[in-house]
PDB file of C-alpha atoms in Angstrom:
ATOM      1  CA  MET A   1      38.709   5.789  -8.021  1.00  0.00           C
ATOM      2  CA  LEU A   2      38.819   2.704 -10.212  1.00  0.00           C
ATOM      3  CA  ALA A   3      38.008   0.461  -7.255  1.00  0.00           C
ATOM      4  CA  PHE A   4      35.008   2.632  -6.375  1.00  0.00           C
ATOM      5  CA  THR A   5      33.717   2.389  -9.943  1.00  0.00           C
ATOM      6  CA  VAL A   6      34.021  -1.393  -9.978  1.00  0.00           C
ATOM      7  CA  VAL A   7      32.224  -1.726  -6.635  1.00  0.00           C
ATOM      8  CA  GLY A   8      29.485   0.612  -7.865  1.00  0.00           C
ATOM      9  CA  GLN A   9      29.025  -1.467 -10.998  1.00  0.00           C
ATOM     10  CA  LEU A  10      28.875  -4.699  -9.020  1.00  0.00           C
ATOM     11  CA  GLN A  11      26.243  -3.241  -6.714  1.00  0.00           C
ATOM     12  CA  ALA A  12      24.205  -1.998  -9.660  1.00  0.00           C
ATOM     13  CA  GLN A  13      24.239  -5.464 -11.221  1.00  0.00           C
ATOM     14  CA  VAL A  14      22.966  -7.353  -8.178  1.00  0.00           C
ATOM     15  CA  LYS A  15      19.789  -9.139  -9.241  1.00  0.00           C
ATOM     16  CA  THR A  16      16.631  -9.674  -7.229  1.00  0.00           C
ATOM     17  CA  THR A  17      14.797 -12.850  -8.162  1.00  0.00           C
ATOM     18  CA  LEU A  18      11.255 -14.098  -7.660  1.00  0.00           C
ATOM     19  CA  SER A  19      10.167 -17.553  -8.775  1.00  0.00           C
ATOM     20  CA  ALA A  20       6.918 -19.374  -8.228  1.00  0.00           C
ATOM     21  CA  GLN A  21       5.230 -22.703  -8.840  1.00  0.00           C
ATOM     22  CA  ILE A  22       1.460 -22.412  -8.885  1.00  0.00           C
ATOM     23  CA  TYR A  23      -1.063 -25.226  -8.416  1.00  0.00           C
ATOM     24  CA  GLY A  24      -4.844 -25.215  -8.739  1.00  0.00           C
ATOM     25  CA  TYR A  25      -4.951 -21.872 -10.541  1.00  0.00           C
ATOM     26  CA  GLN A  26      -7.621 -21.610 -13.245  1.00  0.00           C
ATOM     27  CA  GLY A  27      -6.396 -18.538 -15.148  1.00  0.00           C
ATOM     28  CA  ASP A  28      -4.628 -18.640 -18.511  1.00  0.00           C
ATOM     29  CA  MET A  29      -1.785 -16.342 -17.442  1.00  0.00           C
ATOM     30  CA  VAL A  30       0.321 -15.907 -14.314  1.00  0.00           C
ATOM     31  CA  TYR A  31       1.143 -12.288 -13.453  1.00  0.00           C
ATOM     32  CA  PHE A  32       3.939 -10.816 -11.337  1.00  0.00           C
ATOM     33  CA  ASP A  33       3.296  -7.120 -10.602  1.00  0.00           C
ATOM     34  CA  CYS A  34       5.215  -4.654  -8.464  1.00  0.00           C
ATOM     35  CA  ALA A  35       3.216  -2.430  -6.112  1.00  0.00           C
ATOM     36  CA  GLN A  36       5.846   0.309  -6.284  1.00  0.00           C
ATOM     37  CA  SER A  37       6.322   0.511 -10.039  1.00  0.00           C
ATOM     38  CA  PRO A  38       4.262  -0.737 -13.006  1.00  0.00           C
ATOM     39  CA  LEU A  39       7.569  -0.897 -14.894  1.00  0.00           C
ATOM     40  CA  ILE A  40       8.548  -4.004 -12.904  1.00  0.00           C
ATOM     41  CA  SER A  41       6.255  -6.775 -14.090  1.00  0.00           C
ATOM     42  CA  GLN A  42       6.214 -10.091 -15.888  1.00  0.00           C
ATOM     43  CA  GLU A  43       3.638 -12.545 -17.185  1.00  0.00           C
ATOM     44  CA  PHE A  44       3.745 -16.238 -18.022  1.00  0.00           C
ATOM     45  CA  HIS A  45       1.433 -18.809 -19.576  1.00  0.00           C
ATOM     46  CA  THR A  46      -0.087 -20.966 -16.860  1.00  0.00           C
ATOM     47  CA  ASN A  47       1.463 -24.407 -16.570  1.00  0.00           C
ATOM     48  CA  PRO A  48       0.805 -26.160 -13.224  1.00  0.00           C
ATOM     49  CA  GLY A  49       4.046 -27.058 -11.487  1.00  0.00           C
ATOM     50  CA  GLU A  50       6.257 -25.141 -13.906  1.00  0.00           C
ATOM     51  CA  GLU A  51       8.651 -22.680 -12.310  1.00  0.00           C
ATOM     52  CA  HIS A  52       7.977 -19.092 -13.345  1.00  0.00           C
ATOM     53  CA  LEU A  53      11.194 -17.110 -12.886  1.00  0.00           C
ATOM     54  CA  PHE A  54      11.628 -13.329 -12.954  1.00  0.00           C
ATOM     55  CA  SER A  55      14.883 -11.464 -12.224  1.00  0.00           C
ATOM     56  CA  PHE A  56      15.016  -7.689 -12.031  1.00  0.00           C
ATOM     57  CA  ASP A  57      17.065  -4.829 -10.619  1.00  0.00           C
ATOM     58  CA  THR A  58      15.905  -2.837  -7.632  1.00  0.00           C
ATOM     59  CA  LYS A  59      17.646  -0.493  -5.236  1.00  0.00           C
ATOM     60  CA  LYS A  60      14.927  -0.679  -2.578  1.00  0.00           C
ATOM     61  CA  LEU A  61      12.451  -3.012  -0.959  1.00  0.00           C
ATOM     62  CA  VAL A  62       9.580  -3.950  -3.270  1.00  0.00           C
ATOM     63  CA  CYS A  63       6.279  -5.730  -2.827  1.00  0.00           C
ATOM     64  CA  MET A  64       5.524  -8.149  -5.655  1.00  0.00           C
ATOM     65  CA  ILE A  65       1.959  -9.369  -6.185  1.00  0.00           C
ATOM     66  CA  ILE A  66       1.313 -12.758  -7.764  1.00  0.00           C
ATOM     67  CA  ASN A  67      -1.955 -12.886  -9.723  1.00  0.00           C
ATOM     68  CA  GLY A  68      -3.295  -9.878  -7.847  1.00  0.00           C
ATOM     69  CA  LYS A  69      -3.646 -11.900  -4.640  1.00  0.00           C
ATOM     70  CA  ALA A  70      -0.449 -13.205  -3.036  1.00  0.00           C
ATOM     71  CA  LYS A  71       1.965 -10.522  -1.823  1.00  0.00           C
ATOM     72  CA  VAL A  72       5.669 -11.107  -1.215  1.00  0.00           C
ATOM     73  CA  LEU A  73       8.418  -8.739  -0.070  1.00  0.00           C
ATOM     74  CA  LEU A  74      11.864  -8.618  -1.668  1.00  0.00           C
ATOM     75  CA  GLU A  75      14.904  -6.598  -0.670  1.00  0.00           C
ATOM     76  CA  PRO A  76      17.690  -5.941  -3.196  1.00  0.00           C
ATOM     77  CA  GLY A  77      19.638  -9.145  -3.863  1.00  0.00           C
ATOM     78  CA  ASP A  78      16.969 -11.453  -2.423  1.00  0.00           C
ATOM     79  CA  SER A  79      16.108 -14.716  -4.138  1.00  0.00           C
ATOM     80  CA  LEU A  80      12.692 -16.054  -3.182  1.00  0.00           C
ATOM     81  CA  HIS A  81      10.780 -19.089  -4.416  1.00  0.00           C
ATOM     82  CA  VAL A  82       7.073 -19.436  -3.628  1.00  0.00           C
ATOM     83  CA  ASN A  83       4.835 -22.497  -3.909  1.00  0.00           C
ATOM     84  CA  VAL A  84       1.296 -21.159  -4.324  1.00  0.00           C
ATOM     85  CA  GLN A  85      -1.649 -23.493  -3.768  1.00  0.00           C
ATOM     86  CA  TYR A  86      -5.061 -22.321  -4.935  1.00  0.00           C
ATOM     87  CA  GLU A  87      -8.468 -23.587  -3.865  1.00  0.00           C
ATOM     88  CA  GLY A  88     -10.980 -22.182  -6.314  1.00  0.00           C
ATOM     89  CA  ASN A  89     -10.255 -18.478  -6.664  1.00  0.00           C
ATOM     90  CA  LYS A  90      -8.552 -18.207  -3.270  1.00  0.00           C
ATOM     91  CA  VAL A  91      -4.938 -18.769  -2.303  1.00  0.00           C
ATOM     92  CA  ARG A  92      -5.002 -21.667   0.148  1.00  0.00           C
ATOM     93  CA  SER A  93      -1.330 -21.700   1.159  1.00  0.00           C
ATOM     94  CA  LEU A  94       2.089 -20.221   0.456  1.00  0.00           C
ATOM     95  CA  GLU A  95       5.417 -21.974   1.050  1.00  0.00           C
ATOM     96  CA  PHE A  96       8.722 -20.103   0.829  1.00  0.00           C
ATOM     97  CA  SER A  97      12.320 -21.047   0.119  1.00  0.00           C
ATOM     98  CA  GLY A  98      15.407 -19.120  -0.904  1.00  0.00           C
ATOM     99  CA  THR A  99      17.463 -16.415   0.793  1.00  0.00           C
ATOM    100  CA  PRO A 100      17.016 -16.987   4.561  1.00  0.00           C
ATOM    101  CA  SER A 101      16.112 -13.373   5.325  1.00  0.00           C
ATOM    102  CA  ALA A 102      13.619 -13.266   2.457  1.00  0.00           C
ATOM    103  CA  VAL A 103      11.988 -16.480   3.686  1.00  0.00           C
ATOM    104  CA  ALA A 104      11.782 -15.118   7.246  1.00  0.00           C
ATOM    105  CA  HIS A 105      10.316 -11.788   6.129  1.00  0.00           C
ATOM    106  CA  ASN A 106       7.656 -13.397   3.985  1.00  0.00           C
ATOM    107  CA  GLN A 107       6.753 -15.886   6.678  1.00  0.00           C
ATOM    108  CA  ILE A 108       6.025 -12.912   8.940  1.00  0.00           C
ATOM    109  CA  LEU A 109       3.922 -11.318   6.198  1.00  0.00           C
ATOM    110  CA  ASN A 110       2.050 -14.608   5.837  1.00  0.00           C
ATOM    111  CA  ASN A 111       1.608 -14.859   9.610  1.00  0.00           C
ATOM    112  CA  ILE A 112       0.051 -11.389   9.666  1.00  0.00           C
ATOM    113  CA  GLY A 113      -2.521 -12.658   7.190  1.00  0.00           C
ATOM    114  CA  LYS A 114      -3.218 -15.648   9.428  1.00  0.00           C
ATOM    115  CA  LEU A 115      -3.553 -13.334  12.442  1.00  0.00           C
ATOM    116  CA  LYS A 116      -6.175 -11.284  10.599  1.00  0.00           C
ATOM    117  CA  ALA A 117      -8.062 -14.459   9.769  1.00  0.00           C
ATOM    118  CA  GLN A 118      -7.966 -15.571  13.420  1.00  0.00           C
ATOM    119  CA  MET A 119      -9.245 -12.145  14.485  1.00  0.00           C
ATOM    120  CA  ARG A 120     -11.826 -12.156  11.681  1.00  0.00           C
ATOM    121  CA  TYR A 121     -10.388  -8.799  10.724  1.00  0.00           C
ATOM    122  CA  LYS A 122     -11.938  -8.074   7.335  1.00  0.00           C
ATOM    123  CA  GLN A 123      -9.995  -6.153   4.690  1.00  0.00           C
ATOM    124  CA  GLN A 124     -13.048  -4.446   3.195  1.00  0.00           C
ATOM    125  CA  LEU A 125     -14.800  -1.883   5.370  1.00  0.00           C
ATOM    126  CA  LEU A 126     -18.018  -2.262   3.397  1.00  0.00           C
ATOM    127  CA  GLY A 127     -18.075  -5.930   4.373  1.00  0.00           C
ATOM    128  CA  CYS A 128     -17.782  -4.895   8.028  1.00  0.00           C
ATOM    129  CA  ALA A 129     -20.799  -2.616   7.691  1.00  0.00           C
ATOM    130  CA  VAL A 130     -22.831  -5.326   5.973  1.00  0.00           C
ATOM    131  CA  LEU A 131     -22.043  -7.683   8.872  1.00  0.00           C
ATOM    132  CA  ASP A 132     -22.961  -4.940  11.358  1.00  0.00           C
ATOM    133  CA  ILE A 133     -19.537  -4.822  12.986  1.00  0.00           C
ATOM    134  CA  LYS A 134     -19.798  -1.832  15.291  1.00  0.00           C
ATOM    135  CA  PRO A 135     -17.280   0.996  14.716  1.00  0.00           C
ATOM    136  CA  ALA A 136     -16.097   0.797  18.327  1.00  0.00           C
ATOM    137  CA  LYS A 137     -15.216  -2.871  17.840  1.00  0.00           C
ATOM    138  CA  ARG A 138     -13.504  -2.240  14.520  1.00  0.00           C
ATOM    139  CA  ILE A 139     -11.420   0.525  16.078  1.00  0.00           C
ATOM    140  CA  ALA A 140     -10.531  -1.648  19.084  1.00  0.00           C
ATOM    141  CA  ASP A 141      -9.616  -4.588  16.824  1.00  0.00           C
ATOM    142  CA  SER A 142      -7.460  -2.302  14.693  1.00  0.00           C
ATOM    143  CA  LYS A 143      -5.500  -1.192  17.740  1.00  0.00           C
ATOM    144  CA  ILE A 144      -5.030  -4.800  18.865  1.00  0.00           C
ATOM    145  CA  LEU A 145      -3.849  -5.837  15.407  1.00  0.00           C
ATOM    146  CA  LEU A 146      -1.396  -2.938  15.237  1.00  0.00           C
ATOM    147  CA  ASP A 147       0.040  -3.791  18.653  1.00  0.00           C
ATOM    148  CA  LYS A 148       0.442  -7.468  17.712  1.00  0.00           C
ATOM    149  CA  VAL A 149       2.217  -6.622  14.452  1.00  0.00           C
ATOM    150  CA  LYS A 150       4.525  -4.195  16.261  1.00  0.00           C
ATOM    151  CA  ALA A 151       5.469  -7.019  18.623  1.00  0.00           C
ATOM    152  CA  MET A 152       6.063  -9.411  15.722  1.00  0.00           C
ATOM    153  CA  VAL A 153       8.394  -7.125  13.772  1.00  0.00           C
ATOM    154  CA  SER A 154      10.310  -5.948  16.852  1.00  0.00           C
ATOM    155  CA  ASP A 155      10.998  -9.477  18.149  1.00  0.00           C
ATOM    156  CA  PRO A 156      14.836  -9.713  18.161  1.00  0.00           C
ATOM    157  CA  GLN A 157      14.672 -13.426  17.369  1.00  0.00           C
ATOM    158  CA  LYS A 158      12.886 -12.670  14.088  1.00  0.00           C
ATOM    159  CA  LYS A 159      15.730 -10.410  12.887  1.00  0.00           C
ATOM    160  CA  VAL A 160      13.395  -8.340  10.750  1.00  0.00           C
ATOM    161  CA  SER A 161      15.221  -5.714   8.699  1.00  0.00           C
ATOM    162  CA  PRO A 162      14.327  -2.068   9.449  1.00  0.00           C
ATOM    163  CA  ALA A 163      12.943  -1.600   5.923  1.00  0.00           C
ATOM    164  CA  VAL A 164      10.639  -4.626   6.133  1.00  0.00           C
ATOM    165  CA  ALA A 165       9.511  -3.698   9.656  1.00  0.00           C
ATOM    166  CA  ASN A 166       8.637  -0.174   8.563  1.00  0.00           C
ATOM    167  CA  TYR A 167       6.874  -1.385   5.423  1.00  0.00           C
ATOM    168  CA  LEU A 168       4.717  -3.835   7.364  1.00  0.00           C
ATOM    169  CA  LEU A 169       3.876  -1.272  10.045  1.00  0.00           C
ATOM    170  CA  ALA A 170       2.910   1.254   7.363  1.00  0.00           C
ATOM    171  CA  GLU A 171       0.592  -1.364   5.861  1.00  0.00           C
ATOM    172  CA  ILE A 172      -1.157  -2.084   9.159  1.00  0.00           C
ATOM    173  CA  GLU A 173      -1.301   1.606  10.099  1.00  0.00           C
ATOM    174  CA  SER A 174      -3.000   2.253   6.766  1.00  0.00           C
ATOM    175  CA  GLU A 175      -5.729  -0.258   7.569  1.00  0.00           C
ATOM    176  CA  ALA A 176      -6.100   0.970  11.135  1.00  0.00           C
ATOM    177  CA  CYS A 177      -6.262   4.661  10.247  1.00  0.00           C
ATOM    178  CA  MET A 178      -8.770   4.046   7.454  1.00  0.00           C
ATOM    179  CA  SER A 179     -10.882   2.195  10.022  1.00  0.00           C
ATOM    180  CA  TYR A 180     -10.683   5.245  12.317  1.00  0.00           C
ATOM    181  CA  MET A 181     -11.448   7.863   9.675  1.00  0.00           C
ATOM    182  CA  GLU A 182     -13.615   6.101   7.111  1.00  0.00           C
ATOM    183  CA  TYR A 183     -15.542   3.378   8.891  1.00  0.00           C
ATOM    184  CA  PRO A 184     -17.598   5.454  11.365  1.00  0.00           C
ATOM    185  CA  LEU A 185     -18.905   7.599   8.506  1.00  0.00           C
ATOM    186  CA  MET A 186     -19.627   4.560   6.343  1.00  0.00           C
ATOM    187  CA  TYR A 187     -21.382   2.708   9.157  1.00  0.00           C
ATOM    188  CA  SER A 188     -23.414   5.779  10.134  1.00  0.00           C
ATOM    189  CA  GLU A 189     -24.647   6.206   6.581  1.00  0.00           C
ATOM    190  CA  ILE A 190     -25.377   2.543   5.827  1.00  0.00           C
ATOM    191  CA  ARG A 191     -26.892   1.728   9.216  1.00  0.00           C
ATOM    192  CA  LYS A 192     -28.696   5.080   9.573  1.00  0.00           C
ATOM    193  CA  THR A 193     -27.100   5.649  12.969  1.00  0.00           C
ATOM    194  CA  PRO A 194     -26.094   9.142  14.165  1.00  0.00           C
ATOM    195  CA  MET A 195     -22.353   9.547  14.679  1.00  0.00           C
ATOM    196  CA  GLU A 196     -22.821  10.524  18.311  1.00  0.00           C
ATOM    197  CA  LYS A 197     -24.444   7.144  19.015  1.00  0.00           C
ATOM    198  CA  LEU A 198     -21.584   5.019  17.661  1.00  0.00           C
ATOM    199  CA  GLY A 199     -19.773   4.809  20.997  1.00  0.00           C
ATOM    200  CA  ILE A 200     -16.454   6.055  19.630  1.00  0.00           C
ATOM    201  CA  GLY A 201     -16.248   9.414  21.390  1.00  0.00           C
ATOM    202  CA  ASP A 202     -15.435  12.542  19.409  1.00  0.00           C
ATOM    203  CA  TYR A 203     -14.829  11.485  15.815  1.00  0.00           C
ATOM    204  CA  TRP A 204     -12.692  14.571  15.206  1.00  0.00           C
ATOM    205  CA  LYS A 205     -10.265  13.598  17.980  1.00  0.00           C
ATOM    206  CA  ILE A 206      -9.739  10.036  16.819  1.00  0.00           C
ATOM    207  CA  MET A 207      -6.564  10.883  14.880  1.00  0.00           C
ATOM    208  CA  ASP A 208      -5.158  13.315  17.447  1.00  0.00           C
ATOM    209  CA  GLY A 209      -1.478  12.691  18.075  1.00  0.00           C
ATOM    210  CA  TYR A 210      -0.938  10.736  14.880  1.00  0.00           C
ATOM    211  CA  THR A 211       2.598  11.122  13.514  1.00  0.00           C
ATOM    212  CA  MET A 212       3.097  10.486   9.823  1.00  0.00           C
ATOM    213  CA  ARG A 213       5.750   7.974   8.833  1.00  0.00           C
ATOM    214  CA  THR A 214       8.592   9.498   6.803  1.00  0.00           C
ATOM    215  CA  ASP A 215      11.093   6.648   6.339  1.00  0.00           C
ATOM    216  CA  ASP A 216      11.757   5.429   2.793  1.00  0.00           C
ATOM    217  CA  ALA A 217      10.209   1.985   3.273  1.00  0.00           C
ATOM    218  CA  SER A 218       6.940   3.380   4.617  1.00  0.00           C
ATOM    219  CA  LEU A 219       6.899   5.889   1.780  1.00  0.00           C
ATOM    220  CA  SER A 220       6.984   3.030  -0.694  1.00  0.00           C
ATOM    221  CA  ASN A 221       3.827   1.397   0.629  1.00  0.00           C
ATOM    222  CA  MET A 222       1.066   2.410  -1.765  1.00  0.00           C
ATOM    223  CA  ASN A 223      -1.717   1.657   0.699  1.00  0.00           C
ATOM    224  CA  TYR A 224      -0.041   4.112   3.043  1.00  0.00           C
ATOM    225  CA  ALA A 225      -0.207   6.760   0.315  1.00  0.00           C
ATOM    226  CA  ASN A 226      -3.923   6.074  -0.114  1.00  0.00           C
ATOM    227  CA  MET A 227      -4.435   6.472   3.628  1.00  0.00           C
ATOM    228  CA  LEU A 228      -2.529   9.763   3.639  1.00  0.00           C
ATOM    229  CA  MET A 229      -4.878  11.105   0.962  1.00  0.00           C
ATOM    230  CA  ARG A 230      -7.819  10.352   3.247  1.00  0.00           C
ATOM    231  CA  TYR A 231      -5.926  11.850   6.195  1.00  0.00           C
ATOM    232  CA  CYS A 232      -5.460  15.058   4.197  1.00  0.00           C
ATOM    233  CA  PHE A 233      -9.201  15.430   3.613  1.00  0.00           C
ATOM    234  CA  TYR A 234     -10.039  14.431   7.195  1.00  0.00           C
ATOM    235  CA  GLN A 235      -7.742  17.115   8.610  1.00  0.00           C
ATOM    236  CA  ASN A 236      -9.007  19.774   6.217  1.00  0.00           C
ATOM    237  CA  GLU A 237     -12.619  19.037   7.099  1.00  0.00           C
ATOM    238  CA  LYS A 238     -11.738  19.143  10.792  1.00  0.00           C
ATOM    239  CA  LYS A 239     -10.168  22.598  10.344  1.00  0.00           C
ATOM    240  CA  ALA A 240     -13.153  23.861   8.366  1.00  0.00           C
ATOM    241  CA  ILE A 241     -15.627  22.727  11.035  1.00  0.00           C
ATOM    242  CA  ALA A 242     -13.527  24.336  13.775  1.00  0.00           C
ATOM    243  CA  ALA A 243     -13.661  27.597  11.787  1.00  0.00           C
ATOM    244  CA  GLY A 244     -17.412  27.330  11.347  1.00  0.00           C
ATOM    245  CA  LYS A 245     -17.134  26.657   7.634  1.00  0.00           C
ATOM    246  CA  THR A 246     -18.625  24.039   5.343  1.00  0.00           C
ATOM    247  CA  TYR A 247     -16.225  21.573   3.755  1.00  0.00           C
ATOM    248  CA  LYS A 248     -16.739  19.403   0.700  1.00  0.00           C
ATOM    249  CA  MET A 249     -14.245  16.649   0.102  1.00  0.00           C
ATOM    250  CA  PRO A 250     -12.837  16.962  -3.437  1.00  0.00           C
ATOM    251  CA  ASP A 251     -14.244  14.360  -5.786  1.00  0.00           C
ATOM    252  CA  LYS A 252     -12.267  15.319  -8.862  1.00  0.00           C
ATOM    253  CA  PHE A 253      -8.634  14.623  -9.669  1.00  0.00           C
ATOM    254  CA  GLU A 254      -7.626  18.293  -9.903  1.00  0.00           C
ATOM    255  CA  GLY A 255      -9.178  19.195  -6.550  1.00  0.00           C
ATOM    256  CA  MET A 256      -7.481  16.260  -4.839  1.00  0.00           C
ATOM    257  CA  TYR A 257      -4.126  17.256  -6.319  1.00  0.00           C
ATOM    258  CA  LYS A 258      -4.497  20.850  -5.074  1.00  0.00           C
ATOM    259  CA  GLU A 259      -5.411  19.889  -1.510  1.00  0.00           C
ATOM    260  CA  ILE A 260      -2.665  17.279  -1.218  1.00  0.00           C
ATOM    261  CA  ALA A 261      -0.057  19.709  -2.554  1.00  0.00           C
ATOM    262  CA  GLU A 262      -1.150  22.336  -0.031  1.00  0.00           C
ATOM    263  CA  THR A 263      -1.386  19.958   2.956  1.00  0.00           C
ATOM    264  CA  PHE A 264       1.858  17.982   2.806  1.00  0.00           C
ATOM    265  CA  ASP A 265       5.451  18.924   2.103  1.00  0.00           C
ATOM    266  CA  GLY A 266       8.795  17.378   1.217  1.00  0.00           C
ATOM    267  CA  LYS A 267       9.049  13.719   0.322  1.00  0.00           C
ATOM    268  CA  VAL A 268       5.650  12.916   1.838  1.00  0.00           C
ATOM    269  CA  ARG A 269       3.988  15.279  -0.638  1.00  0.00           C
ATOM    270  CA  ASP A 270       6.126  13.842  -3.451  1.00  0.00           C
ATOM    271  CA  PHE A 271       5.055  10.311  -2.559  1.00  0.00           C
ATOM    272  CA  VAL A 272       1.326  11.025  -2.229  1.00  0.00           C
ATOM    273  CA  LEU A 273       1.146  13.083  -5.424  1.00  0.00           C
ATOM    274  CA  TYR A 274       2.981  10.326  -7.286  1.00  0.00           C
ATOM    275  CA  ARG A 275       0.405   7.809  -6.097  1.00  0.00           C
ATOM    276  CA  LEU A 276      -2.472  10.122  -7.035  1.00  0.00           C
ATOM    277  CA  LEU A 277      -1.075  10.671 -10.541  1.00  0.00           C
ATOM    278  CA  CYS A 278      -0.421   6.942 -11.030  1.00  0.00           C
ATOM    279  CA  ASN A 279      -3.932   6.064  -9.897  1.00  0.00           C
ATOM    280  CA  PHE A 280      -5.505   8.555 -12.281  1.00  0.00           C
ATOM    281  CA  ILE A 281      -3.386   7.635 -15.302  1.00  0.00           C
ATOM    282  CA  GLN A 282      -3.839   3.903 -14.768  1.00  0.00           C
ATOM    283  CA  GLY A 283      -7.570   4.491 -14.484  1.00  0.00           C
ATOM    284  CA  GLY A 284      -7.402   5.023 -18.233  1.00  0.00           C
ATOM    285  CA  GLN A 285     -10.025   7.764 -18.652  1.00  0.00           C
ATOM    286  CA  GLU A 286      -9.270  11.309 -19.793  1.00  0.00           C
ATOM    287  CA  ILE A 287      -5.604  10.818 -18.998  1.00  0.00           C
ATOM    288  CA  GLU A 288      -4.797  13.994 -20.945  1.00  0.00           C
ATOM    289  CA  ARG A 289      -6.024  15.813 -17.813  1.00  0.00           C
ATOM    290  CA  ALA A 290      -2.883  14.515 -16.095  1.00  0.00           C
ATOM    291  CA  ASP A 291      -0.527  16.331 -18.478  1.00  0.00           C
ATOM    292  CA  ALA A 292      -0.805  19.794 -16.905  1.00  0.00           C
ATOM    293  CA  LEU A 293      -0.624  18.483 -13.339  1.00  0.00           C
ATOM    294  CA  PHE A 294       2.299  16.208 -14.156  1.00  0.00           C
ATOM    295  CA  LYS A 295       4.157  19.264 -15.472  1.00  0.00           C
ATOM    296  CA  ASP A 296       3.298  21.157 -12.275  1.00  0.00           C
ATOM    297  CA  TYR A 297       4.352  18.212 -10.109  1.00  0.00           C
ATOM    298  CA  LYS A 298       7.617  17.745 -11.976  1.00  0.00           C
ATOM    299  CA  GLU A 299       8.529  21.431 -11.706  1.00  0.00           C
ATOM    300  CA  LYS A 300       7.452  22.109  -8.107  1.00  0.00           C
ATOM    301  CA  TYR A 301       7.253  18.981  -6.008  1.00  0.00           C
ATOM    302  CA  ASN A 302       9.197  16.026  -7.382  1.00  0.00           C
ATOM    303  CA  LYS A 303      12.157  14.810  -5.350  1.00  0.00           C
ATOM    304  CA  ASN A 304      12.411  11.167  -6.415  1.00  0.00           C
ATOM    305  CA  PRO A 305      13.518  10.894 -10.075  1.00  0.00           C
ATOM    306  CA  GLU A 306      12.198   7.323 -10.282  1.00  0.00           C
ATOM    307  CA  TYR A 307       8.661   8.679  -9.900  1.00  0.00           C
ATOM    308  CA  VAL A 308       9.106  10.894 -12.956  1.00  0.00           C
ATOM    309  CA  GLN A 309      10.454   7.975 -14.985  1.00  0.00           C
ATOM    310  CA  VAL A 310       7.394   5.865 -14.149  1.00  0.00           C
ATOM    311  CA  LEU A 311       4.912   8.657 -14.830  1.00  0.00           C
ATOM    312  CA  GLU A 312       6.530   9.576 -18.157  1.00  0.00           C
ATOM    313  CA  THR A 313       6.287   5.943 -19.248  1.00  0.00           C
ATOM    314  CA  LEU A 314       2.640   5.721 -18.207  1.00  0.00           C
ATOM    315  CA  LEU A 315       1.809   8.888 -20.120  1.00  0.00           C
ATOM    316  CA  GLN A 316       3.382   7.696 -23.389  1.00  0.00           C
TER     317      GLN A 316
END
């Protein structure tokens, strides 16, 4: 029993470390933020070439964001150093060193970004509409991108960990599925084009056969949570239309909470509600409205105690 306790303590004390040297950045402060938890963060005064070092404890894969732009992935025990080169307000290049697996994983993440650039695959759907990228092309490009990323993370020579592979696939699926569900509607409205003339077939069949991801790494990707919210409303509208009813997507926090709670179950529901509550509280307006729903969430739906810890801290 003593040996087990010692091993447990050693595992608990394993540090995960991110360091960065940043050049060409014009801001006064350098920020490290964690996508999974606002409780994991650090800030430094900008000093070109100085190493900014942050060590923290984590039990799971995390995505750290440097200055709101450069994303890096860290598994527990990783040590990663990043050289960040800015050109104006944009990150021009990233160079990695440190734990071999961490370097390999982040090189793949960086390569995905380069692939998007080569494909001219824009992050913002509104930008696609402004450039008159047809929905059929956006959908086709999304499928190509997803297939290419699947090939990258499944390449045995890359030795991508299951957690990182799932996290990256959840990220790309989020972008693809939002392109399927959101972009045709956006394009139709902005370009004044009827949905039936978009060349995408039946809009309400576009997500047929989709299987939600339920692994822990995917359910730590916050963009995936955002996509699942949209998927919830898409499916509910589809059901309403099939029943000959009129559907109005909820535009208030309480209505969103109710529909999500009724649509999903288990740890998927826990994850999406956590993201919804975090988004609302961090929005900073009328956060007292979150109190009653946080109580409801905590009593009925919470499965991950770390979510409660984060939400309680945000509400203080």
